[in-house]
Every structure is written in C-alpha cells, then in structure tokens.
Short mmCIF file of C-alpha atoms and ligand atoms in Angstrom, two decimals:
data_model
loop_
_atom_site.label_atom_id
_atom_site.label_comp_id
_atom_site.label_asym_id
_atom_site.label_seq_id
_atom_site.Cartn_x
_atom_site.Cartn_y
_atom_site.Cartn_z
CA UNK A 1307 -3.08 -4.93 30.93
CA UNK A 1308 -5.71 -3.76 28.11
CA UNK A 1309 -6.24 -6.22 25.32
CA UNK A 1310 -8.63 -6.82 22.44
CA UNK A 1311 -10.24 -10.12 22.94
CA UNK A 1312 -12.32 -12.22 20.45
CA UNK A 1313 -14.59 -14.56 22.01
CA UNK A 1314 -16.69 -15.36 18.57
CA UNK A 1315 -15.89 -15.27 14.97
CA UNK A 1316 -17.91 -12.66 13.54
CA UNK A 1317 -18.41 -8.91 12.55
CA UNK A 1318 -15.77 -6.43 13.58
CA UNK A 1319 -17.92 -5.50 16.63
CA UNK A 1320 -16.75 -9.09 18.28
CA UNK A 1321 -13.59 -7.28 19.06
CA UNK A 1322 -13.94 -5.99 22.71
CA UNK A 1323 -11.36 -4.29 24.82
CA UNK A 1324 -10.82 -6.53 28.02
CA UNK A 1325 -8.52 -6.36 30.91
CA UNK A 1326 -6.18 -9.42 30.71
CA UNK A 1327 -2.86 -10.92 32.72
CA UNK A 1328 0.40 -9.51 31.11
CA UNK A 1329 1.87 -12.87 29.48
CA UNK A 1330 5.29 -13.83 31.09
CA UNK A 1331 8.16 -14.74 28.53
CA UNK A 1332 10.00 -18.48 28.67
CA UNK A 1333 12.52 -19.92 27.07
CA UNK A 1334 13.24 -17.98 23.65
CA UNK A 1335 10.15 -15.63 24.06
CA UNK A 1336 10.39 -11.73 24.47
CA UNK A 1337 7.80 -9.53 26.19
CA UNK A 1338 7.06 -6.22 24.02
CA UNK A 1339 5.60 -3.14 25.36
CA UNK A 1340 3.78 -1.80 22.32
CA UNK A 1341 3.38 1.73 21.33
CA UNK A 1342 1.74 1.19 17.93
CA UNK A 1343 -0.05 -1.65 16.53
CA UNK A 1344 -0.47 -2.41 12.49
CA UNK A 1345 -3.94 -3.32 11.20
CA UNK A 1346 -3.80 -5.62 8.11
CA UNK A 1347 -6.67 -7.04 5.93
CA UNK A 1348 -5.91 -10.79 7.00
CA UNK A 1349 -6.67 -9.59 10.66
CA UNK A 1350 -10.26 -9.30 9.26
CA UNK A 1351 -10.33 -12.61 7.37
CA UNK A 1352 -9.13 -14.44 10.72
CA UNK A 1353 -11.79 -13.01 12.61
CA UNK A 1354 -14.52 -14.29 10.78
CA UNK A 1355 -13.27 -18.01 11.40
CA UNK A 1356 -14.00 -18.51 7.51
CA UNK A 1357 -10.27 -18.16 6.26
CA UNK A 1358 -7.89 -20.77 5.79
CA UNK A 1359 -6.28 -20.79 9.04
CA UNK A 1360 -9.10 -20.46 11.87
CA UNK A 1361 -7.64 -18.89 15.22
CA UNK A 1362 -8.41 -20.53 18.43
CA UNK A 1363 -11.36 -19.01 20.44
CA UNK A 1364 -10.46 -16.77 22.56
CA UNK A 1365 -7.68 -14.77 20.86
CA UNK A 1366 -5.93 -11.45 20.46
CA UNK A 1367 -5.66 -10.67 17.04
CA UNK A 1368 -2.41 -9.08 15.02
CA UNK A 1369 0.87 -9.77 14.36
CA UNK A 1370 2.35 -6.29 13.40
CA UNK A 1371 3.22 -3.58 16.00
CA UNK A 1372 6.54 -1.60 17.32
CA UNK A 1373 7.70 -1.21 20.74
CA UNK A 1374 10.39 -1.70 23.54
CA UNK A 1375 11.62 -4.98 24.76
CA UNK A 1376 10.32 -5.31 28.65
CA UNK A 1377 11.59 -8.93 29.25
CA UNK A 1378 13.47 -11.69 27.86
CA UNK A 1379 12.81 -15.27 28.80
CA UNK A 1380 16.17 -16.96 30.06
CA UNK A 1381 17.25 -18.61 26.77
CA UNK A 1382 16.87 -15.22 24.58
CA UNK A 1383 20.30 -14.71 23.10
CA UNK A 1384 19.88 -12.00 20.25
CA UNK A 1385 17.61 -9.29 21.99
CA UNK A 1386 18.15 -7.62 25.62
CA UNK A 1387 15.30 -5.44 27.65
CA UNK A 1388 15.18 -1.75 26.20
CA UNK A 1389 15.90 -2.55 22.48
CA UNK A 1390 13.41 -0.94 20.15
CA UNK A 1391 11.84 -3.52 17.89
CA UNK A 1392 8.95 -4.42 15.32
CA UNK A 1393 7.09 -7.41 15.41
CA UNK A 1394 6.74 -10.22 12.78
CA UNK A 1395 4.48 -12.13 14.20
CA UNK A 1396 3.20 -12.79 17.57
CA UNK A 1397 2.08 -15.59 20.47
CA UNK A 1398 -0.21 -13.69 22.07
CA UNK A 1399 -1.42 -11.29 19.45
CA UNK A 1400 -0.43 -7.73 19.02
CA UNK A 1401 -3.97 -6.19 19.57
CA UNK A 1402 -2.95 -5.04 23.20
CA UNK A 1403 -0.64 -3.21 25.57
CA UNK A 1404 1.75 -5.98 25.52
CA UNK A 1405 2.67 -8.84 23.57
CA UNK A 1406 4.84 -11.99 23.79
CA UNK A 1407 7.08 -12.93 20.81
CA UNK A 1408 9.52 -15.75 19.86
CA UNK A 1409 12.65 -13.95 19.21
CA UNK A 1410 12.73 -15.04 15.86
CA UNK A 1411 9.29 -13.04 15.56
CA UNK A 1412 11.23 -9.45 16.19
CA UNK A 1413 13.49 -7.22 14.41
CA UNK A 1414 15.37 -4.25 15.44
CA UNK A 1415 13.83 -0.84 14.68
CA UNK A 1416 16.38 1.67 13.47
CA UNK A 1417 16.46 5.05 15.44
CA UNK A 1418 15.44 7.18 12.56
CA UNK A 1419 11.91 5.26 12.29
CA UNK A 1420 9.41 5.96 14.96
CA UNK A 1421 7.05 3.39 16.81
CA UNK A 1422 4.24 4.57 14.71
CA UNK A 1423 6.39 3.97 11.33
CA UNK A 1424 7.55 0.71 13.00
CA UNK A 1425 4.23 -0.89 13.11
CA UNK A 1426 3.72 -0.30 9.50
CA UNK A 1427 6.88 -2.43 8.65
CA UNK A 1428 6.36 -6.44 8.88
CA UNK A 1429 3.44 -7.32 6.83
CA UNK A 1430 3.60 -4.75 4.04
CA UNK A 1431 7.30 -4.63 3.52
CA UNK A 1432 8.17 -8.44 3.80
CA UNK A 1433 4.89 -9.52 1.59
CA UNK A 1434 5.99 -6.80 -1.20
CA UNK A 1435 9.48 -7.87 -0.83
CA UNK A 1436 8.90 -11.44 -1.24
CA UNK A 1437 6.55 -10.84 -4.10
CA UNK A 1438 9.04 -8.54 -6.25
CA UNK A 1439 12.63 -10.57 -5.51
CA UNK A 1440 11.62 -13.98 -4.06
CA UNK A 1441 8.67 -14.93 -6.43
CA UNK A 1442 8.93 -12.63 -9.73
CA UNK A 1443 12.71 -12.13 -9.11
CA UNK A 1444 12.71 -8.51 -10.80
CA UNK A 1445 15.56 -7.39 -13.07
CA UNK A 1446 16.86 -4.03 -12.72
CA UNK A 1447 15.18 -2.23 -15.67
CA UNK A 1448 12.12 -4.10 -15.87
CA UNK A 1449 8.64 -2.43 -15.65
CA UNK A 1450 6.22 -3.57 -12.71
CA UNK A 1451 2.73 -2.73 -12.47
CA UNK A 1452 1.81 -2.33 -8.61
CA UNK A 1453 -2.02 -3.12 -8.93
CA UNK A 1454 -3.49 -1.84 -5.94
CA UNK A 1455 -0.45 0.69 -4.72
CA UNK A 1456 -2.31 2.84 -2.20
CA UNK A 1457 -2.47 0.40 0.51
CA UNK A 1458 0.18 -0.87 3.10
CA UNK A 1459 1.48 -3.62 0.72
CA UNK A 1460 1.52 -1.49 -2.25
CA UNK A 1461 3.00 1.69 -0.91
CA UNK A 1462 5.83 -0.39 0.27
CA UNK A 1463 6.28 -2.12 -3.00
CA UNK A 1464 6.66 1.16 -4.62
CA UNK A 1465 9.67 1.91 -2.31
CA UNK A 1466 11.53 -1.44 -2.85
CA UNK A 1467 10.91 -1.19 -6.60
CA UNK A 1468 12.40 2.24 -7.12
CA UNK A 1469 15.39 1.37 -5.23
CA UNK A 1470 16.07 -1.66 -7.38
CA UNK A 1471 15.54 0.67 -10.30
CA UNK A 1472 12.78 -0.82 -11.75
CA UNK A 1473 10.28 1.29 -13.61
CA UNK A 1474 7.01 1.60 -11.60
CA UNK A 1475 3.19 1.95 -12.77
CA UNK A 1476 0.94 2.14 -9.96
CA UNK A 1477 -2.87 1.76 -9.59
CA UNK A 1478 -5.07 3.18 -6.96
CA UNK A 1479 -8.87 3.77 -6.94
CA UNK A 1480 -9.34 7.50 -5.60
CA UNK A 1481 -7.75 10.79 -6.71
CA UNK A 1482 -5.86 10.82 -3.47
CA UNK A 1483 -4.59 7.62 -3.71
CA UNK A 1484 -3.27 8.56 -7.32
CA UNK A 1485 -1.51 11.47 -6.15
CA UNK A 1486 -0.12 9.32 -3.04
CA UNK A 1487 1.40 6.58 -5.48
CA UNK A 1488 3.00 9.24 -7.49
CA UNK A 1489 4.38 11.02 -4.36
CA UNK A 1490 5.99 7.77 -3.32
CA UNK A 1491 7.84 7.60 -6.36
CA UNK A 1492 5.80 5.80 -9.30
CA UNK A 1493 6.49 6.65 -12.77
CA UNK A 1494 2.67 6.70 -13.82
CA UNK A 1495 -0.41 6.20 -12.02
CA UNK A 1496 -3.53 4.85 -13.31
CA UNK A 1497 -7.16 4.19 -11.74
CA UNK A 1498 -7.92 0.55 -11.43
CA UNK A 1499 -11.99 1.90 -11.40
CA UNK A 1500 -11.36 2.69 -14.73
CA UNK A 1501 -12.61 0.17 -17.22
CA UNK A 1502 -9.86 1.18 -19.68
CA UNK A 1503 -6.66 1.21 -17.38
CA UNK A 1504 -5.79 -1.94 -18.93
CA UNK A 1505 -5.02 -0.87 -22.57
CA UNK A 1506 -3.63 2.46 -20.96
CA UNK A 1507 -1.08 0.41 -19.01
CA UNK A 1508 -0.44 -1.74 -22.47
CA UNK A 1509 0.04 1.68 -24.29
CA UNK A 1510 2.10 3.36 -21.80
CA UNK A 1511 4.68 0.26 -21.65
CA UNK A 1512 4.59 -0.39 -25.31
CA UNK A 1513 5.62 -4.18 -25.09
CA UNK A 1514 3.50 -4.44 -21.83
CA UNK A 1515 4.74 -4.50 -18.24
CA UNK A 1516 7.29 -7.13 -17.26
CA UNK A 1517 5.72 -8.28 -13.78
CA UNK A 1518 2.38 -7.62 -12.00
CA UNK A 1519 2.34 -7.58 -8.12
CA UNK A 1520 -1.74 -8.16 -7.98
CA UNK A 1521 -3.73 -7.11 -4.85
CA UNK A 1522 -7.05 -8.19 -6.54
CA UNK A 1523 -6.75 -11.36 -8.41
CA UNK A 1524 -10.33 -12.16 -8.69
CA UNK A 1525 -11.29 -8.82 -10.16
CA UNK A 1526 -8.18 -8.38 -12.32
CA UNK A 1527 -6.40 -11.66 -13.36
CA UNK A 1528 -8.03 -12.05 -16.86
CA UNK A 1529 -7.32 -8.43 -18.10
CA UNK A 1530 -4.03 -8.42 -16.67
CA UNK A 1531 -2.78 -10.56 -19.54
CA UNK A 1532 -3.93 -7.68 -21.89
CA UNK A 1533 -1.10 -5.49 -19.62
CA UNK A 1534 1.43 -7.62 -19.69
CA UNK A 1535 4.37 -8.46 -21.91
CA UNK A 1536 5.48 -11.64 -23.18
CA UNK A 1537 7.31 -13.90 -20.71
CA UNK A 1538 5.55 -11.54 -18.14
CA UNK A 1539 5.38 -13.05 -14.34
CA UNK A 1540 1.96 -12.34 -12.06
CA UNK A 1541 2.45 -12.74 -8.57
CA UNK A 1542 -1.03 -12.89 -6.67
CA UNK A 1543 -1.06 -11.27 -3.30
CA UNK A 1544 -4.48 -10.70 -2.54
CA UNK A 1545 -7.80 -12.17 -3.91
CA UNK A 1546 -11.10 -12.04 -2.51
CA UNK A 1547 -13.19 -14.04 -4.48
CA UNK A 1548 -13.10 -16.61 -7.78
CA UNK A 1549 -13.12 -16.01 -11.49
CA UNK A 1550 -13.10 -17.68 -14.62
CA UNK A 1551 -10.58 -17.09 -17.37
CA UNK A 1552 -9.14 -18.74 -20.50
CA UNK A 1553 -6.08 -20.72 -19.86
CA UNK A 1554 -4.95 -20.20 -23.52
CA UNK A 1555 -3.95 -16.51 -22.88
CA UNK A 1556 -1.01 -17.86 -20.60
CA UNK A 1557 0.11 -20.13 -23.19
CA UNK A 1558 0.02 -17.31 -26.17
CA UNK A 1559 2.14 -15.00 -24.19
CA UNK A 1560 4.21 -17.75 -21.80
CA UNK A 1561 3.15 -16.33 -18.80
CA UNK A 1562 3.75 -17.25 -15.40
CA UNK A 1563 1.34 -16.69 -12.62
CA UNK A 1564 2.75 -17.16 -8.82
CA UNK A 1565 0.45 -17.53 -5.85
CA UNK A 1566 2.34 -16.38 -2.62
CA UNK A 1567 1.59 -16.16 1.07
CA UNK A 1568 4.04 -14.70 3.50
CA UNK A 1569 2.99 -17.33 6.05
CA UNK A 1570 4.88 -19.74 3.74
CA UNK A 1571 7.98 -17.76 3.77
CA UNK A 1572 10.92 -20.38 5.24
CA UNK A 1573 13.57 -19.35 7.60
CA UNK A 1574 16.19 -18.47 5.20
CA UNK A 1575 14.03 -15.97 3.11
CA UNK A 1576 12.39 -14.41 6.50
CA UNK A 1577 16.30 -13.77 7.63
CA UNK A 1578 17.00 -11.95 3.89
CA UNK A 1579 13.79 -10.08 4.47
CA UNK A 1580 14.75 -8.97 7.83
CA UNK A 1581 18.30 -7.75 7.10
CA UNK A 1582 16.92 -6.16 3.57
CA UNK A 1583 14.33 -4.27 6.02
CA UNK A 1584 16.98 -2.79 8.37
CA UNK A 1585 19.16 -1.83 5.85
CA UNK A 1586 16.57 0.01 3.74
CA UNK A 1587 14.95 1.78 6.67
CA UNK A 1588 18.24 2.73 8.30
CA UNK A 1589 19.53 4.40 5.00
CA UNK A 1590 16.08 6.12 4.48
CA UNK A 1591 15.38 4.23 1.02
CA UNK A 1592 12.30 2.73 2.85
CA UNK A 1593 10.02 5.14 4.88
CA UNK A 1594 6.71 3.55 6.14
CA UNK A 1595 3.59 5.46 5.39
CA UNK A 1596 1.35 5.78 8.37
CA UNK A 1597 -2.23 6.06 7.46
CA UNK A 1598 -5.40 6.47 9.45
CA UNK A 1599 -4.89 5.96 13.43
CA UNK A 1600 -7.28 4.50 15.81
CA UNK A 1601 -7.40 3.98 19.74
CA UNK A 1602 -6.87 0.10 20.81
CA UNK A 1603 -10.56 0.48 21.78
CA UNK A 1604 -11.58 1.50 18.12
CA UNK A 1605 -10.12 -1.62 16.83
CA UNK A 1606 -13.94 -2.52 15.22
CA UNK A 1607 -13.87 0.90 13.45
CA UNK A 1608 -10.32 0.07 12.09
CA UNK A 1609 -11.58 -3.37 10.55
CA UNK A 1610 -14.51 -1.48 9.06
CA UNK A 1611 -12.22 1.13 7.56
CA UNK A 1612 -9.55 -1.20 5.99
CA UNK A 1613 -11.95 -3.16 4.44
CA UNK A 1614 -14.77 -0.31 3.46
CA UNK A 1615 -13.00 2.76 2.71
CA UNK A 1616 -10.12 3.57 0.21
CA UNK A 1617 -6.62 2.95 1.08
CA UNK A 1618 -4.07 5.58 2.00
CA UNK A 1619 -0.73 3.98 3.71
CA UNK A 1620 -1.22 1.71 6.50
CA UNK A 1621 -3.82 1.83 9.35
CA UNK A 1622 -2.67 1.61 12.87
CA UNK A 1623 -3.71 1.35 16.42
CA UNK A 1624 -2.30 3.34 19.24
CA UNK A 1625 -2.77 1.15 22.67
P1 LIG B 1418 -4.83 -2.34 1.92
O1 LIG B 1418 -3.82 -1.31 2.82
O2 LIG B 1418 -6.36 -2.49 2.54
O3 LIG B 1418 -4.88 -1.86 0.47
C1 LIG B 1418 -5.73 -2.51 -0.56
C2 LIG B 1418 -5.30 -2.03 -1.57
O4 LIG B 1418 -6.00 -2.65 -2.84
C3 LIG B 1418 -5.56 -0.84 -2.13
O5 LIG B 1418 -4.46 -0.06 -2.86
C4 LIG B 1418 -6.58 -0.53 -3.04
O6 LIG B 1418 -6.58 0.85 -3.81
C5 LIG B 1418 -6.52 -1.79 -3.89
N1 LIG B 1418 -7.68 -2.26 -4.63
C6 LIG B 1418 -9.11 -2.19 -4.60
N2 LIG B 1418 -9.79 -2.24 -5.49
C7 LIG B 1418 -8.89 -2.51 -6.46
C8 LIG B 1418 -8.81 -3.27 -7.62
N3 LIG B 1418 -10.07 -3.36 -8.39
N4 LIG B 1418 -7.80 -3.32 -8.46
C9 LIG B 1418 -6.59 -3.45 -7.90
N5 LIG B 1418 -6.50 -2.76 -6.54
C10 LIG B 1418 -7.30 -2.48 -5.65
O7 LIG B 1418 -4.49 -3.76 1.81
P2 LIG B 1418 -2.70 -4.24 1.59
O8 LIG B 1418 -2.49 -4.55 3.49
O9 LIG B 1418 -2.38 -3.41 1.06
O10 LIG B 1418 -3.11 -5.76 1.23
C11 LIG B 1418 -3.73 -5.91 -0.25
C12 LIG B 1418 -3.94 -7.52 -0.57
O11 LIG B 1418 -3.08 -8.45 -0.31
C13 LIG B 1418 -5.06 -7.78 0.51
O12 LIG B 1418 -5.99 -8.66 -0.14
C14 LIG B 1418 -4.34 -8.32 1.54
O13 LIG B 1418 -5.22 -9.45 2.09
C15 LIG B 1418 -3.36 -9.20 0.61
N6 LIG B 1418 -2.24 -9.63 1.80
C16 LIG B 1418 -1.94 -10.65 1.20
C17 LIG B 1418 -0.41 -11.31 1.45
C18 LIG B 1418 -0.06 -12.73 1.21
O14 LIG B 1418 1.04 -13.14 2.09
N7 LIG B 1418 -0.42 -12.69 0.18
C19 LIG B 1418 0.06 -10.57 2.57
C20 LIG B 1418 -0.34 -9.16 3.01
C21 LIG B 1418 -1.55 -9.01 2.33
P3 LIG B 1418 -8.01 1.80 -3.44
O15 LIG B 1418 -8.20 1.51 -1.92
O16 LIG B 1418 -7.15 3.13 -3.73
O17 LIG B 1418 -9.19 1.46 -4.46
#
C-alpha cells in the first residue's frame, strides 16, 4: 500500500510517499481501508520531533480518518469487516491507504455522514466536547466565546455549543472565516486580528462571557481576562508559545483556567464522547465541515496550509 513515511524530524518535506506492507491485525486490532484522512495541527508538531510526545522513527503520521473495516483480529468483538467507521487514534498511522487500530480506537460512522466528513470527526469533535462539557462544564443559557472558531476544533465547538443551548460568540481572522462561523450558527462573530475585539466582546456580553474556549493562549490569555465574567472559566485548548501575565487578574474575578489535552482523556470520558458524537451525527445536530482537500502525496502542502493559511473547516487528505 501507499503510505507517508517520516524517516527524520523536520520540515513538512520530510514526509515522503512510500510503498509499504499492509499491516496484519492481531488480537483486538482492526484493519481499516481508508477513504479520507484528517490533518491536525498536532501532526505538524509531532513531525518536528520537538513536541511533548516524540514519535519513534520511522513512522506514519495521523490519527483521524474514515473508511471501511477490511479485516478484524481474532479477539475483536465489537466490529465486523464491511462496517463504515471513523478512527480515533491509530497504531500504524492514518496517512496511508490502510490503517491498523485497536478496536477501542474506532467509532461507527452513521450512514448520513460521508467518508470525507468522517475524517473530520475525531480530534475536532472530541476536543471541543471535552473542553465545553468535561472541563468548563457549560450550563444551558451561558455565553461561550470560541476564540478561534474558523478551524477544525472551533467549527465543531460551535455546533456542540448551539445544540446545548449556549449563546455563542465566535472569532475568526478573515472575512470568509467570519461568514463561516455565522453560517455555523454563532450568535456574534468578532475578528481576532482586531486589537479591540476583547472590549467589543465584553460590551456585547454586558457582564462578560462565562466561558472561553481558547485556541491561542500565548497570544490571548491575558486579554481574555478583560472579556470574561466574574467566576468565568477558560479552557486552554491551543497554545504555541509562552507569555507573561498578572495572576492578580485571576483573583479579582475568581477566574478558573483549565489546561486540557485530548491525550489525557480516560476510558469513561472517551466512551461518553464517542456516544455523543454518534448520536449528534446520526440526528443531524453535528455536521463536519470539510475544508481544503489534498492527495496523500501532497501531505507536505497540507501541513504548510494548516499552519500558514487562514482556517476554514478541516483539511483532509484523499488516499
Ligand atoms: P486549525 O483548524 O488550524 O484552526 C486554527 C484556529 O486558530 C483558526 O480558527 C484560526 O483562525 C485560529 N486563530 C489564529 N490566530 C488566532 C488568534 N490570534 N486568536 C484566536 N484564534 C486564532 O486548528 P484546530 O484543529 O482548530 O486546532 C486549534 C488549536 O487547538 C491548535 O493549536 C491545535 O494544536 C490545538 N488542539 C489542541 C488539542 C488538545 O487536546 N488540547 C486538540 C486539538 C487541537 P483564522 O485562521 O481564521 O485566523
């Protein structure tokens, strides 16, 4: 089969298309033939070899994808060959024509969801669900600011938040992004490139927002304290650097800041997320937003795009 292989850490161009053996499932493993593959920012961090988790070389990147089960190991009990699934992690990597997963790393794809949409599910919907409901514990009627809502996680967060009855403020950094978040159901949109957007958000929410889902904490965290209400909760989902801030600002409003990594979610939390995703997709409340598409061989261009260009939904690869 064709697969992207990384043999040295570095720039996107270290990802090369190679011919490799199709893996054989053993025990509780399943082999999935992939129709579409999701690209996440974390795939780019891992490729540099400088992230908190360093993959062992050589490796095939990726954990989000969708396809059909080709073959099951002898101990698999929950799935059968021929079932349409999305992946939520992978043993062999998803930037390939086939991927090997543990049966705990896949979820059923409802019939109304295409494979391309299926490739946009796991990291965006699981991360945003965990941030909104397992960390901030949002309450119906509250106002949430999704700070960076035009990309994969933010687009998913808008859908969860609207379904749950939250008032949604969303930001983007381009005109297309602002239109995109409004189309997804955000009640108000703000441009995060605009220095004044923190005070505009404060004004629009009157008392400040109750919850902030933060995609770029190193840039925004200190100013978030202006936009948030007393007893507000901030969940740090994304950060790409460091910052200095004044802790007293947390004291004066009794603000709680949560860090979160989807990698830390425990089995119970993951099971709840899979269940909610399936129900939300099946009844149409959740509708993944497919953004730019690249071929598998164009994986380096996809990595450049996700870091360097304005976001609009989720970038995918077609094997
Ligand atoms: P993405 O699709 O590339 O989207 C990035 C988002 O960040 C876009 O909405 C972008 O908006 C926005 N952004 C850019 N500049 C910003 C600013 N100054 N203030 C606020 N937002 C800004 O990435 P993603 O998949 O949505 O992931 C978002 C972040 O969360 C990434 O840093 C990713 O690594 C992280 N993440 C963390 C976890 C976790 O478990 N903690 C899981 C998944 C993702 P424009 O392009 O419109 O400017």
